[in-house]
Structure formats: structure tokens, C-alpha cells
Amino acid sequence: ALETDTGNAAEYYWERAELYFDNKEYLKALEDYEKLIELGLEEEISEDECYLTCLDYKNSDKTIETLSEQLEKNPTVEDYTQRAYLYELQENYEKAFADISSAISLDPSNSELHTCRAELCREIEKYDYSQAIEKSPEKYEFYHDRAECYVRNGEYEKAEADYNKAVEIEASEYPYSARAGFYQNLDCFEEALEDYNKAIELCPEYE
């Protein structure tokens, strides 16, 4: 816990900033980090990676412009990688992917770049499903498929929320069996059993 003359206020600001950050609301997070600086925590905040990321996001348009000018004159792995990082912060995944691919073409043996591109592929997949959900929120399949993306990334709370939404939209055998499998893999026996029982009950062959 943070010990300051402001009581619990600093801790609450920090926790809310992290919540905003996790939700990719970087400017809102930055406001809370700046409030923490006002409360006397400049030394702690100045080295916080989330705060530094929020600053990068705030200045991303200007920095991207500068990097683009540099890349036109002298393409480098470092500049392509930095611009890709900023595009990813802006959720412009196609441009981020293109920049990482350009960096790989300059340094094809760099394993870290290949890892970055693989991670971007997963982000693109989640983003595409999110866009599909926004356009067709009534289709449970999109929630199910995004849940599987979350599982592959280890984001189990988000995955559970999407599995729950799929069941809410389409209370049939398949969404229940999918959620049952999710619970089973997490060793949640009671929840898995309940969903498997429901899937069997809803199965057309059930008698």
C-alpha cells in the first residue's frame, strides 16, 4: 500500500489508473498518474512502465510523424519497431504488423521480432472479432471465438465473460459445452459439470 499524507487517496488513484490502463484508456490513466505526481509521488511514477506507456500514447501522433520522416531517409529496424509499437498503442494493428514485417526483412534472424509479429497476430484476431461483435452483437459465435482467443492469451476473466455472453445469447447445447470445456481446463469441476449437464439436457438426442 502507498503511504502518503493523503491517506488512501493515492492508492485509489493508482489502482484506478491501472484499471484504465488495462482497458487501454491511456489518457484517463494518465490523468490519474498526473494526480499522483501532484500528491508527491513523482519519483515512483516517473519510473512506472504503465505511466511511460501512457505518455508514449499521448505523444504518439507526433512521434510517428518524426519516425516516418526518418524511415523515408534511412530505414532501420529500431525505427520500424518503435513505430510499430506506437501503432499498436493506437490499435492500428495492420500498420503495426506492416512495420514489424519491414523490420524482419531488415533483420530476418531476429527472434524477438518474429515473436512480436506473432503477438500482433493474436491482437489482430481479437480486434477483428471485437469489430464483428460490434456490427453483429446478436451472434453468439463471435463471442465464443473471441473467448478462445482470450484463452490462448491466458486472459481467462475476459474469456469467461465472453463464454457467458454466448450462453446468454444462445442457450443451446454448443455454448454450454464450450463453457464446460473452459471450466474443465481450469479445474472448476462443479461449474463444468453443471454446464455439461445442461448441454446434455439441451441436446436433440437427449431423452
Short mmCIF file of C-alpha atoms in Angstrom, two decimals:
data_model
loop_
_atom_site.label_atom_id
_atom_site.label_comp_id
_atom_site.label_asym_id
_atom_site.label_seq_id
_atom_site.Cartn_x
_atom_site.Cartn_y
_atom_site.Cartn_z
CA ALA A 1 0.00 0.00 0.00
CA LEU A 2 1.11 3.55 -0.64
CA GLU A 3 1.92 5.54 2.47
CA THR A 4 1.23 9.25 1.97
CA ASP A 5 -0.26 12.16 3.86
CA THR A 6 -3.34 11.85 1.66
CA GLY A 7 -4.49 8.64 3.33
CA ASN A 8 -5.92 6.11 0.88
CA ALA A 9 -6.43 8.60 -1.97
CA ALA A 10 -3.09 7.85 -3.62
CA GLU A 11 -3.71 4.11 -3.55
CA TYR A 12 -7.14 4.56 -5.12
CA TYR A 13 -5.78 6.81 -7.86
CA TRP A 14 -3.05 4.27 -8.61
CA GLU A 15 -5.47 1.36 -8.73
CA ARG A 16 -7.88 3.27 -10.94
CA ALA A 17 -5.03 4.26 -13.24
CA GLU A 18 -4.08 0.60 -13.62
CA LEU A 19 -7.70 -0.26 -14.34
CA TYR A 20 -7.88 2.39 -17.07
CA PHE A 21 -4.56 1.18 -18.43
CA ASP A 22 -5.70 -2.44 -18.60
CA ASN A 23 -8.76 -1.23 -20.52
CA LYS A 24 -6.48 0.71 -22.90
CA GLU A 25 -7.94 4.05 -21.80
CA TYR A 26 -4.49 5.59 -21.69
CA LEU A 27 -5.44 9.25 -21.44
CA LYS A 28 -7.72 8.61 -18.46
CA ALA A 29 -4.95 6.59 -16.84
CA LEU A 30 -2.53 9.42 -17.49
CA GLU A 31 -4.81 11.87 -15.67
CA ASP A 32 -4.68 9.68 -12.57
CA TYR A 33 -0.90 9.27 -12.80
CA GLU A 34 -0.55 13.04 -13.03
CA LYS A 35 -2.76 13.36 -9.96
CA LEU A 36 -0.39 11.01 -8.14
CA ILE A 37 2.50 13.27 -9.12
CA GLU A 38 0.61 16.20 -7.62
CA LEU A 39 0.27 14.14 -4.43
CA GLY A 40 4.04 13.90 -4.16
CA LEU A 41 4.73 10.56 -5.85
CA GLU A 42 6.72 11.89 -8.80
CA GLU A 43 9.74 9.67 -8.08
CA GLU A 44 7.63 6.48 -8.01
CA ILE A 45 5.53 7.43 -11.03
CA SER A 46 8.44 8.57 -13.21
CA GLU A 47 9.77 5.00 -13.42
CA ASP A 48 6.40 3.25 -13.76
CA GLU A 49 6.14 1.43 -17.10
CA CYS A 50 2.40 1.99 -17.40
CA TYR A 51 2.83 5.74 -16.90
CA LEU A 52 5.59 5.84 -19.50
CA THR A 53 3.39 3.92 -21.93
CA CYS A 54 0.59 6.45 -21.40
CA LEU A 55 3.00 9.26 -22.21
CA ASP A 56 4.03 7.42 -25.37
CA TYR A 57 0.38 7.14 -26.36
CA LYS A 58 -0.27 10.83 -25.70
CA ASN A 59 2.66 11.83 -27.92
CA SER A 60 2.22 9.03 -30.45
CA ASP A 61 0.98 11.08 -33.41
CA LYS A 62 3.91 13.47 -33.25
CA THR A 63 6.43 10.69 -32.69
CA ILE A 64 5.02 8.64 -35.58
CA GLU A 65 5.40 11.66 -37.85
CA THR A 66 9.03 12.05 -36.82
CA LEU A 67 9.77 8.34 -37.25
CA SER A 68 8.11 8.32 -40.68
CA GLU A 69 10.39 11.12 -41.83
CA GLN A 70 13.42 9.24 -40.55
CA LEU A 71 12.35 5.99 -42.19
CA GLU A 72 11.96 7.67 -45.56
CA LYS A 73 15.61 8.75 -45.38
CA ASN A 74 17.12 5.74 -43.63
CA PRO A 75 15.04 2.63 -42.85
CA THR A 76 16.21 0.95 -39.64
CA VAL A 77 14.98 -1.93 -37.51
CA GLU A 78 14.82 0.33 -34.46
CA ASP A 79 12.60 2.95 -36.10
CA TYR A 80 10.26 0.40 -37.68
CA THR A 81 9.94 -1.37 -34.32
CA GLN A 82 9.27 1.86 -32.44
CA ARG A 83 6.64 2.99 -34.94
CA ALA A 84 5.00 -0.46 -34.82
CA TYR A 85 4.81 -0.16 -31.03
CA LEU A 86 3.08 3.21 -31.31
CA TYR A 87 0.65 1.97 -33.97
CA GLU A 88 -0.20 -0.94 -31.68
CA LEU A 89 -0.94 1.50 -28.83
CA GLN A 90 -3.34 3.26 -31.20
CA GLU A 91 -4.87 -0.14 -32.08
CA ASN A 92 -3.83 0.35 -35.67
CA TYR A 93 -2.76 -3.27 -35.91
CA GLU A 94 -2.44 -3.51 -39.69
CA LYS A 95 0.16 -0.74 -39.79
CA ALA A 96 1.91 -2.20 -36.75
CA PHE A 97 2.07 -5.59 -38.47
CA ALA A 98 3.43 -3.99 -41.66
CA ASP A 99 6.18 -2.21 -39.72
CA ILE A 100 7.24 -5.32 -37.82
CA SER A 101 7.34 -7.21 -41.11
CA SER A 102 9.56 -4.47 -42.56
CA ALA A 103 11.83 -4.74 -39.54
CA ILE A 104 12.03 -8.53 -40.04
CA SER A 105 13.00 -8.04 -43.67
CA LEU A 106 15.98 -5.99 -42.45
CA ASP A 107 16.89 -8.48 -39.71
CA PRO A 108 15.32 -11.87 -40.52
CA SER A 109 17.31 -13.73 -37.84
CA ASN A 110 15.95 -11.57 -35.00
CA SER A 111 13.76 -13.95 -32.98
CA GLU A 112 12.28 -11.14 -30.87
CA LEU A 113 10.82 -9.50 -33.98
CA HIS A 114 9.20 -12.77 -35.03
CA THR A 115 7.72 -13.08 -31.53
CA CYS A 116 6.36 -9.54 -31.76
CA ARG A 117 4.70 -10.34 -35.07
CA ALA A 118 3.14 -13.49 -33.63
CA GLU A 119 1.75 -11.49 -30.70
CA LEU A 120 0.38 -8.91 -33.11
CA CYS A 121 -1.41 -11.68 -35.00
CA ARG A 122 -3.23 -12.59 -31.79
CA GLU A 123 -4.14 -8.95 -31.15
CA ILE A 124 -5.43 -8.60 -34.71
CA GLU A 125 -7.55 -11.71 -34.25
CA LYS A 126 -9.14 -10.36 -31.05
CA TYR A 127 -9.64 -6.95 -32.65
CA ASP A 128 -11.36 -8.47 -35.68
CA TYR A 129 -13.76 -10.45 -33.51
CA SER A 130 -14.47 -7.32 -31.46
CA GLN A 131 -15.32 -5.47 -34.64
CA ALA A 132 -17.57 -8.34 -35.73
CA ILE A 133 -19.33 -8.24 -32.34
CA GLU A 134 -19.85 -4.51 -32.64
CA LYS A 135 -21.51 -4.96 -36.02
CA SER A 136 -23.47 -8.12 -35.14
CA PRO A 137 -23.85 -8.34 -31.35
CA GLU A 138 -26.61 -10.90 -31.68
CA LYS A 139 -24.28 -13.64 -32.99
CA TYR A 140 -23.06 -15.82 -30.14
CA GLU A 141 -20.39 -17.43 -32.37
CA PHE A 142 -18.30 -14.24 -32.34
CA TYR A 143 -18.27 -14.16 -28.53
CA HIS A 144 -17.29 -17.83 -28.45
CA ASP A 145 -14.47 -17.34 -30.94
CA ARG A 146 -13.13 -14.27 -29.14
CA ALA A 147 -13.28 -16.22 -25.87
CA GLU A 148 -10.98 -18.82 -27.42
CA CYS A 149 -8.56 -16.05 -28.39
CA TYR A 150 -8.56 -14.83 -24.81
CA VAL A 151 -7.90 -18.35 -23.55
CA ARG A 152 -4.88 -18.68 -25.85
CA ASN A 153 -3.56 -15.43 -24.37
CA GLY A 154 -4.22 -16.51 -20.80
CA GLU A 155 -6.89 -13.82 -20.33
CA TYR A 156 -9.28 -16.10 -18.50
CA GLU A 157 -11.58 -13.50 -16.93
CA LYS A 158 -12.27 -11.96 -20.32
CA ALA A 159 -12.74 -15.41 -21.80
CA GLU A 160 -15.28 -16.35 -19.13
CA ALA A 161 -17.21 -13.13 -19.77
CA ASP A 162 -17.44 -13.96 -23.48
CA TYR A 163 -18.45 -17.57 -22.84
CA ASN A 164 -21.15 -16.27 -20.50
CA LYS A 165 -22.36 -13.84 -23.16
CA ALA A 166 -22.51 -16.63 -25.74
CA VAL A 167 -24.70 -18.67 -23.39
CA GLU A 168 -26.88 -15.64 -22.70
CA ILE A 169 -27.47 -15.07 -26.42
CA GLU A 170 -27.84 -18.71 -27.44
CA ALA A 171 -28.86 -21.03 -24.59
CA SER A 172 -28.30 -24.19 -26.61
CA GLU A 173 -26.09 -27.23 -26.24
CA TYR A 174 -23.00 -25.90 -28.00
CA PRO A 175 -22.37 -22.71 -25.95
CA TYR A 176 -22.88 -24.69 -22.75
CA SER A 177 -20.49 -27.45 -23.83
CA ALA A 178 -17.89 -24.88 -24.87
CA ARG A 179 -18.06 -23.16 -21.50
CA ALA A 180 -17.96 -26.55 -19.78
CA GLY A 181 -14.69 -27.32 -21.57
CA PHE A 182 -13.31 -23.96 -20.47
CA TYR A 183 -14.19 -24.66 -16.84
CA GLN A 184 -12.82 -28.19 -17.07
CA ASN A 185 -9.44 -26.93 -18.26
CA LEU A 186 -9.36 -24.59 -15.25
CA ASP A 187 -10.18 -27.49 -12.89
CA CYS A 188 -13.53 -25.90 -11.98
CA PHE A 189 -15.30 -29.24 -11.57
CA GLU A 190 -18.70 -28.07 -10.29
CA GLU A 191 -19.10 -25.39 -12.96
CA ALA A 192 -18.02 -27.76 -15.73
CA LEU A 193 -20.36 -30.49 -14.53
CA GLU A 194 -23.31 -28.09 -14.39
CA ASP A 195 -22.69 -26.93 -17.96
CA TYR A 196 -22.18 -30.46 -19.31
CA ASN A 197 -25.46 -31.50 -17.67
CA LYS A 198 -27.18 -28.54 -19.32
CA ALA A 199 -25.65 -29.37 -22.71
CA ILE A 200 -26.89 -32.96 -22.45
CA GLU A 201 -30.35 -31.73 -21.47
CA LEU A 202 -30.48 -29.44 -24.50
CA CYS A 203 -29.04 -31.96 -26.92
CA PRO A 204 -31.60 -33.05 -29.55
CA GLU A 205 -30.77 -36.71 -28.84
CA TYR A 206 -31.48 -36.28 -25.13
CA GLU A 207 -34.38 -38.39 -23.88
#
